Short mmCIF file of C-alpha atoms and ligand atoms in Angstrom, two decimals:
data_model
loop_
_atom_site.label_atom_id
_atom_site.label_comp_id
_atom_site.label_asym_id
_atom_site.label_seq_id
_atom_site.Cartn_x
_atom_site.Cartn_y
_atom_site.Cartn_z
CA UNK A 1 98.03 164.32 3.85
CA UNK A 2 98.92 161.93 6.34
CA UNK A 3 99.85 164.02 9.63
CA UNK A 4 103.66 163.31 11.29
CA UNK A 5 103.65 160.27 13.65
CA UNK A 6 106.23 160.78 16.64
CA UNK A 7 107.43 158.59 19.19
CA UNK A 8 107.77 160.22 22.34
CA UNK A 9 110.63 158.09 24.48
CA UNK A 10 110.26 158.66 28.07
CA UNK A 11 113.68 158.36 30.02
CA UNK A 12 112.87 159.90 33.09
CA UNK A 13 113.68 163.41 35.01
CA UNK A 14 112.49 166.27 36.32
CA UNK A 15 109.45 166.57 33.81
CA UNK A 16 108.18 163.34 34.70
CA UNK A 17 108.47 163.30 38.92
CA UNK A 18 106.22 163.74 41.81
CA UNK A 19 107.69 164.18 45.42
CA UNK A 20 107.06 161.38 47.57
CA UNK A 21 104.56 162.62 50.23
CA UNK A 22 106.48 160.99 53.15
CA UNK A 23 110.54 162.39 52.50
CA UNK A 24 109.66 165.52 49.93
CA UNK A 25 112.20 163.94 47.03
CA UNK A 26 111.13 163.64 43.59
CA UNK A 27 111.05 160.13 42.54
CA UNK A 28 110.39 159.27 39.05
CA UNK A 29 106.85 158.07 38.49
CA UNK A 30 104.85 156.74 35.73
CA UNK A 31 104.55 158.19 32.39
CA UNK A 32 100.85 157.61 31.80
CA UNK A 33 100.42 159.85 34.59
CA UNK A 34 102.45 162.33 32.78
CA UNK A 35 100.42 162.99 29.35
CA UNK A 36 97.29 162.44 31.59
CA UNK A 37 99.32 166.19 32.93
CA UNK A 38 98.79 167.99 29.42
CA UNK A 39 95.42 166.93 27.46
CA UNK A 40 96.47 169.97 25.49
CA UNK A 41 98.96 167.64 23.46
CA UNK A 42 96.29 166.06 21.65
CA UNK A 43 95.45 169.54 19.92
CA UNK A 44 98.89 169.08 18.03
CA UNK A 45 98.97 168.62 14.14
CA UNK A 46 100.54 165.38 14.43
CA UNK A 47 99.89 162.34 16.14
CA UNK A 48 102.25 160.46 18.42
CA UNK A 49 103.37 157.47 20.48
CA UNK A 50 105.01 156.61 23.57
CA UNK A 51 107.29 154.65 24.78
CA UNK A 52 109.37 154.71 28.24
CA UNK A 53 112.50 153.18 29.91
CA UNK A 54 111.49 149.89 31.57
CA UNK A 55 113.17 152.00 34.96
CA UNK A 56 113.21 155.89 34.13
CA UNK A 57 115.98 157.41 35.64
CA UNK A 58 117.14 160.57 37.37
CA UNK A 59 119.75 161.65 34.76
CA UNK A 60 122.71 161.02 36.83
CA UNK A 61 122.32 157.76 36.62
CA UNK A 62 122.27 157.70 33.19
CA UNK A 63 125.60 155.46 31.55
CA UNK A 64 126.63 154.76 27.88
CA UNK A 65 124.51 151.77 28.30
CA UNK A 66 121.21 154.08 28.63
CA UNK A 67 122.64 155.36 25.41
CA UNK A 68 122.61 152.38 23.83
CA UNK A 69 118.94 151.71 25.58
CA UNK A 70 117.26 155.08 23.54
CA UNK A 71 119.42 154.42 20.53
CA UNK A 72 117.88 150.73 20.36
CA UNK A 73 113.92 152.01 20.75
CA UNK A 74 115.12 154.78 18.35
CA UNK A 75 115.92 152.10 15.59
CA UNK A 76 113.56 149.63 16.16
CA UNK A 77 110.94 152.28 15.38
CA UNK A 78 112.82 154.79 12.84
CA UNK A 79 110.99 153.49 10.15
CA UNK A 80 107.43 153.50 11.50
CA UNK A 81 107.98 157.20 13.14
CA UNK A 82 108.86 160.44 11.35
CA UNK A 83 109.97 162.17 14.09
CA UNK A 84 111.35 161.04 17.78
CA UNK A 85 111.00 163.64 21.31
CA UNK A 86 112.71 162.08 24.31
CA UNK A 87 112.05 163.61 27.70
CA UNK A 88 115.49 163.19 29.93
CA UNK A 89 116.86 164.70 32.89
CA UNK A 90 118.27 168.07 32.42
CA UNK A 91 121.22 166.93 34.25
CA UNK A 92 123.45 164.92 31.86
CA UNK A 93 120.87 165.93 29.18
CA UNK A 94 123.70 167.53 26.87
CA UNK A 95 126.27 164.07 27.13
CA UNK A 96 123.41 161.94 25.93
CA UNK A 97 122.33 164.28 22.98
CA UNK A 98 126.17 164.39 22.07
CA UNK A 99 126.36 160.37 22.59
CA UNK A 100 123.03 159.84 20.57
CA UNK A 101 124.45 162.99 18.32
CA UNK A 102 127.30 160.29 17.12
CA UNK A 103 125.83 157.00 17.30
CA UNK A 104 123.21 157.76 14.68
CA UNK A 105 124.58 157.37 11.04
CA UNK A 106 123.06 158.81 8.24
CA UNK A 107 120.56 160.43 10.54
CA UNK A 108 117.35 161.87 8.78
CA UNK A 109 115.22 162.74 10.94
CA UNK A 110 114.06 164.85 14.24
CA UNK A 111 115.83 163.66 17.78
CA UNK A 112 114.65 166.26 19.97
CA UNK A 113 115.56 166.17 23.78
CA UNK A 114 114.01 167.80 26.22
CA UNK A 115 112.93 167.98 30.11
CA UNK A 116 112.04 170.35 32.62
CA UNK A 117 113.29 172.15 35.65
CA UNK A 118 109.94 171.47 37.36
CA UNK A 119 108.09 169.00 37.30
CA UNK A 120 105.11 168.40 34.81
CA UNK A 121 102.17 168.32 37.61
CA UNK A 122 103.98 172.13 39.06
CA UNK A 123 101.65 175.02 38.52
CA UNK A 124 104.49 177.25 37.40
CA UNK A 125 106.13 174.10 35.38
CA UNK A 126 107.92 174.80 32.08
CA UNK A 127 107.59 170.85 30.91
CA UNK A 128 104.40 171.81 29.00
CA UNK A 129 105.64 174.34 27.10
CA UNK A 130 108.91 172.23 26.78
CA UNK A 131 107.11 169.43 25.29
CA UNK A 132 104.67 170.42 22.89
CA UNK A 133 106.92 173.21 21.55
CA UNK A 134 109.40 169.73 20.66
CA UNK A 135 106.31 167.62 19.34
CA UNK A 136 105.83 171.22 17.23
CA UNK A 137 109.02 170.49 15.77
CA UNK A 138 109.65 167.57 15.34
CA UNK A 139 107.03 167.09 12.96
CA UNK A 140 107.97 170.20 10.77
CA UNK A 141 108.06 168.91 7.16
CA UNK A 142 109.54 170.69 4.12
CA UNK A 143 109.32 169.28 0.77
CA UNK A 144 107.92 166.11 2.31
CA UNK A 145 110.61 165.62 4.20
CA UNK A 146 111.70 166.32 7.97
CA UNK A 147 112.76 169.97 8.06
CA UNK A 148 115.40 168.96 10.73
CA UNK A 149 117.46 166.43 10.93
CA UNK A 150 119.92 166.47 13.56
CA UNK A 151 120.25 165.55 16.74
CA UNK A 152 118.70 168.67 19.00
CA UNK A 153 117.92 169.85 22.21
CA UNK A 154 115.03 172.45 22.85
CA UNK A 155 114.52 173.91 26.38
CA UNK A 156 113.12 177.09 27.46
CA UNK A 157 112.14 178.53 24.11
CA UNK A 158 115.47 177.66 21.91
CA UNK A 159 116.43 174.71 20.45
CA UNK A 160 120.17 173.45 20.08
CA UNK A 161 121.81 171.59 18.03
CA UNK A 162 122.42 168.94 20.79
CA UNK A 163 125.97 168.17 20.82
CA UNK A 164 126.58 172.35 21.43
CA UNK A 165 124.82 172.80 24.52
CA UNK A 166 125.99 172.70 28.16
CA UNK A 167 123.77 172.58 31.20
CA UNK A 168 124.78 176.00 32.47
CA UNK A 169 122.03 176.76 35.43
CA UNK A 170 120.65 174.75 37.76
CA UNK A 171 118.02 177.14 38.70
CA UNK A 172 116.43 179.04 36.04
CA UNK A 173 114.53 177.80 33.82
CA UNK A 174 116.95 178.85 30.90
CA UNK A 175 118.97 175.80 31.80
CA UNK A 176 121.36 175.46 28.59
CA UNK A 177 123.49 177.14 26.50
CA UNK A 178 125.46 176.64 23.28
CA UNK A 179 127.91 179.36 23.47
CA UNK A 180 130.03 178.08 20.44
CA UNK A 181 127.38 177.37 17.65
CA UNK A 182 123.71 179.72 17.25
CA UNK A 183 120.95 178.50 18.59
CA UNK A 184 118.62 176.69 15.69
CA UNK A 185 115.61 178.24 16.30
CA UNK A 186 113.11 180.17 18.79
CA UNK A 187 110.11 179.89 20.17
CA UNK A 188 108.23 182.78 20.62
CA UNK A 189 104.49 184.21 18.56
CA UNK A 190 106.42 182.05 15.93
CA UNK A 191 107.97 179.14 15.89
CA UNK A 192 110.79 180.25 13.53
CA UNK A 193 113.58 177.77 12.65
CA UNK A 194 117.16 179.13 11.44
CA UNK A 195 117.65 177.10 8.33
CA UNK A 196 120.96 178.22 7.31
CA UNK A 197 122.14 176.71 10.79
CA UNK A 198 120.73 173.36 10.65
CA UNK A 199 122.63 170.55 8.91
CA UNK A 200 122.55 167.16 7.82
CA UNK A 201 124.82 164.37 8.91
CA UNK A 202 123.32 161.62 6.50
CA UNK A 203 124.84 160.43 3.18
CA UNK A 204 121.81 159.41 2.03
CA UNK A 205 122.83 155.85 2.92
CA UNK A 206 120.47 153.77 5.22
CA UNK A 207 120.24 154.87 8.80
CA UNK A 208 122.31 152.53 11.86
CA UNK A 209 123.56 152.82 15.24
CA UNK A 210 127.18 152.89 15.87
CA UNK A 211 126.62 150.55 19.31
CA UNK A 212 130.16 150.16 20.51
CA UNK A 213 131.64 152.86 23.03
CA UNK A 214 135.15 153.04 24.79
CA UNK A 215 134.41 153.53 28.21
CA UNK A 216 138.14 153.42 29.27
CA UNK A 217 138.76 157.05 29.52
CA UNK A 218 139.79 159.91 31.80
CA UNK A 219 138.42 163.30 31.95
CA UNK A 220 141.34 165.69 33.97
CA UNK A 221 140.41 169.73 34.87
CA UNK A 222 143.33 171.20 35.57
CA UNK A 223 143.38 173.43 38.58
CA UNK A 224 145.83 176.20 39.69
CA UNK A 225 147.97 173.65 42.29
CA UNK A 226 147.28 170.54 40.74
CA UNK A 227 149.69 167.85 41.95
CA UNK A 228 152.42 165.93 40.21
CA UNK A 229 150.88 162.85 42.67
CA UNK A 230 147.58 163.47 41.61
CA UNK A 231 147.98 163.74 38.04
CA UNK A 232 150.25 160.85 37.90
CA UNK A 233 147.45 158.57 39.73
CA UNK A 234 144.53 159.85 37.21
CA UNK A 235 146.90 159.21 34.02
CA UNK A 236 148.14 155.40 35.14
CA UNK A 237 145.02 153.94 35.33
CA UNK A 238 145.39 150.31 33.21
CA UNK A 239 143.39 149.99 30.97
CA UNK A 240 142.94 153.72 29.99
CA UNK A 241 142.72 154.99 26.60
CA UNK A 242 141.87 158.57 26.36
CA UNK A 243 141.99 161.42 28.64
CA UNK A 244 140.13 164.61 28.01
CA UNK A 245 142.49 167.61 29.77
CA UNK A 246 140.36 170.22 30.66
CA UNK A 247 142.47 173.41 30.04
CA UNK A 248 142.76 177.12 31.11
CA UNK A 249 141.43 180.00 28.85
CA UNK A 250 142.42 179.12 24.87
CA UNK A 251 144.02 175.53 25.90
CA UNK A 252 146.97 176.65 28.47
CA UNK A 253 148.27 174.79 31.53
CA UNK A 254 151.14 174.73 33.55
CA UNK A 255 154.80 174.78 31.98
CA UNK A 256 156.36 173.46 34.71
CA UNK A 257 158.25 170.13 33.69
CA UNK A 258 156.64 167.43 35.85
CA UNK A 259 153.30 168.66 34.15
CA UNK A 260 154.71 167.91 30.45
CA UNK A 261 156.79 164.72 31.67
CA UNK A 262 153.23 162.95 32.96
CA UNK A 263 151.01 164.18 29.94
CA UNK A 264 154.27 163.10 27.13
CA UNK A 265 154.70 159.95 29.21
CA UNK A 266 150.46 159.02 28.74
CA UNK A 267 150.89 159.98 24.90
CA UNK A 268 153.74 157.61 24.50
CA UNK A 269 151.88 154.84 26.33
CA UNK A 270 149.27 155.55 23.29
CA UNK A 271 146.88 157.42 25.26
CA UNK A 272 145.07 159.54 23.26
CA UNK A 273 145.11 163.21 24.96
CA UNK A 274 142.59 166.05 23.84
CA UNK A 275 142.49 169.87 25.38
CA UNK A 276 138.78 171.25 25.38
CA UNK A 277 138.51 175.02 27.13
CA UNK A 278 137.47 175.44 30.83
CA UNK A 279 135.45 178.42 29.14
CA UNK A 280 132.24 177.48 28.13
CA UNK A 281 132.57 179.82 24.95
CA UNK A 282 135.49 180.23 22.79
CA UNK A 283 138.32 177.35 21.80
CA UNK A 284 141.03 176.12 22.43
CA UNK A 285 144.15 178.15 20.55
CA UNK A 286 147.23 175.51 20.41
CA UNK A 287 150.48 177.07 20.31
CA UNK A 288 148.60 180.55 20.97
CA UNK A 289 150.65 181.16 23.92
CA UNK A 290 153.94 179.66 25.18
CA UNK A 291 151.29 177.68 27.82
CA UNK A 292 149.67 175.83 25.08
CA UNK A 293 152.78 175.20 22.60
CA UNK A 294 154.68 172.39 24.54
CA UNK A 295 150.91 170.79 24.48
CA UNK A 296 150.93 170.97 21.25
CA UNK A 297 154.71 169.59 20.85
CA UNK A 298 154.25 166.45 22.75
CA UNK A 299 151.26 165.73 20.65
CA UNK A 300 147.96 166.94 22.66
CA UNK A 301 145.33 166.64 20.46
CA UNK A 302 142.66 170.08 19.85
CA UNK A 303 139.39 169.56 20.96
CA UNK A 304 139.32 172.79 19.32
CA UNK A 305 135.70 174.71 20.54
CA UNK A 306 134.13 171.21 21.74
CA UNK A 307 132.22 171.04 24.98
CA UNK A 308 133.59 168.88 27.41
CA UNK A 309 130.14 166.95 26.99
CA UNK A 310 131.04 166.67 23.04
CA UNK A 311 134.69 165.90 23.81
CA UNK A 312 133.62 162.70 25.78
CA UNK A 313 131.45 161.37 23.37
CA UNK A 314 133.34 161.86 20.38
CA UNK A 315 136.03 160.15 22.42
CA UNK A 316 134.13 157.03 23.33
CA UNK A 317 133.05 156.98 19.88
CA UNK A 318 136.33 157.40 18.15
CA UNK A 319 138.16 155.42 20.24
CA UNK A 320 135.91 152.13 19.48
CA UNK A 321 136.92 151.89 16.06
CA UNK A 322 140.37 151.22 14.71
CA UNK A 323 142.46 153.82 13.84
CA UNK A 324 146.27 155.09 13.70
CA UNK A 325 146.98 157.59 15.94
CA UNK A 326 147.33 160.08 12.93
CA UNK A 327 143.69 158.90 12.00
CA UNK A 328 142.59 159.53 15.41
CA UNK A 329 144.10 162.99 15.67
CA UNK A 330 143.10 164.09 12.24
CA UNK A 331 139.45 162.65 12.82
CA UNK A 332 139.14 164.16 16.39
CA UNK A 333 140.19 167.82 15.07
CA UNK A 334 137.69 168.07 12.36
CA UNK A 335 133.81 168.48 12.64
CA UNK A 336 131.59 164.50 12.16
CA UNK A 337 128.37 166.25 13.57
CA UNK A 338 128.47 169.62 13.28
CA UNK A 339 130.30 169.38 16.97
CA UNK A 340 133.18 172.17 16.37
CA UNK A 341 133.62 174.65 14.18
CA UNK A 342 136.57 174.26 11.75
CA UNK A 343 139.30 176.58 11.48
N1 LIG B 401 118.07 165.45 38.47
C1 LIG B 401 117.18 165.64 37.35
C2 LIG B 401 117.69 164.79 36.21
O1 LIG B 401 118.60 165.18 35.53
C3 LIG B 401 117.12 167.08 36.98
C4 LIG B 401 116.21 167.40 35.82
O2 LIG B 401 115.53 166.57 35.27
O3 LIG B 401 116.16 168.56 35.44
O4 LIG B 401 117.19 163.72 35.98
#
């Protein structure tokens, strides 16, 4: 049987840096250097490619336009690979695996992000084990086909479903989390996969990328003291289209008039509005409390038990296609990729 062929899609990061000798800061380098690191990848039971941003980037650089960058190598070679592993920044690792997450229709087959919180040449690095442990899966076949077909992230021994996860620590090497949705599977003697967690987003129709993104949009965390002024200024920008309102607790903010006067005033300009959570677990609860129900009233949209990442993308996403604002609303609060859990 003919062994799994994956493309491996170097963006840049962490995993693939050196420190400049002169100033001690990591600079992205070149990946041929970089699988020169880990000979041990050649021992895997499938064989690979790779490919690599013609400028990889330090994740915070990263823009909807590197989005569309991956997406594009992704579909010019979905057909010719069974299986795709890009290496990205930890960073902003979970907004592009929720971007990618919705751009790829009728998805059916492994996207597995990953990095590293040290670099790949570090003796105490975690980018080897990072790495192969993706290659591992991504080539995981069951019934001749891909066992997973989602859009995932893997770090640190667990693997995500991508558009879940949050970076959560900047330090350890347990960098994400995905505190709404289990993890997918773990790492450990065995590579075991949870299959009753995984899911499919394809209707068996032919694979595409959904290209077009609405930039124009807004994303507010409300703070104890916020200020009409402020507020104001972040919801009158021109051309805007969508703001994401970061809430307190289950979806609560402020009663106080001015509050509800600038957020009612946005929705009647045909602003879209969505509450996510501050809380990186849990959801948002419209209406739960008498904080949330005058949201709810004016027409604030529930992100429901999104991640703010999740919440931006679907919101670029949605917002680039034509819809009624019942359409939008009614779209936004129910689950496209597996990205919040229903009620
Ligand atoms: N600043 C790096 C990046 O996101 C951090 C990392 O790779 O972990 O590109």
């Amino acid at each position: 049987m003919d062994l799994p062929k994956i493309l491996i899609i170097y963006t840049g990061g962490t995993i693939g840096m050196i420190k400049n000798p002169e100033s001690g800061v990591l600079q992205a380098f070149d990946f041929d250097h970089l699988l020169e690191k880990i000979p041990e990848i050649n021992l895997l039971n499938c064989t690979f490619e790779s490919t690599a941003l013609e400028q990889p980037l330090d994740s915070s650089n990263m823009n909807p336009s590197h989005w569309a960058t991956i997406a594009k190598i992704v579909e010019d070679n979905y057909k010719s690979f069974d299986g795709f592993v890009i290496l990205h920044g930890s960073d902003t690792m979970s907004y592009t695996a929720s971007a990618l997450s919705f751009m790829f229709e009728n998805l059916d087959k492994p996207i597995i992000l990953t990095g590293s919180q040290l670099p790949i040449g570090d003796l105490r690095t975690d980018a080897k084990e990072n790495l192969i442990t993706a290659l591992q899966i991504a080539s995981l076949r069951k019934d001749g086909k891909a066992l997973v077909r989602e859009v995932c992230l893997y770090f640190e021994y667990k693997l995500y479903r991508g558009n879940r996860t949050t970076k959560i620590n900047a330090e350890h090497f347990q960098a994400f989390a995905s505190l709404n949705y289990p993890d997918l599977g773990e790492s450990g003697v065995h590579l075991k996969i949870k299959e009753r967690y995984l899911s499919r987003f394809s209707d068996d129709q032919p694979f595409s990328v959904h290209y077009a993104l609405e930039d124009q949009i807004a994303l507010i965390k409300l703070f104890p003291g916020i200020t009409p002024a402020v507020l104001s200024c972040m919801c009158s920008s021109e051309d805007l289209k969508g703001i994401i309102l970061e809430t307190f607790g289950a979806g609560n903010a402020t009663t106080e008039t001015w509050f509800i006067e600038i957020i009612s005033q946005a929705i009647k300009r045909g602003i879209h509005v969505v509450s996510v959570s501050q809380c990186s677990g849990g959801s948002v609860m419209m209406g739960r409390y008498e904080t949330s129900e005058q949201l709810e009233a004016i027409g604030v949209i529930s992100g429901h038990d999104l991640t703010t990442e999740a919440a931006i993308a679907k919101m670029m996403y949605l917002l680039s296609m034509s819809m009624t604002t019942s359409e939008f609303r009614q779209t936004f609060e129910r689950s496209i990729r597996g990205e919040l859990t229903e009620k």
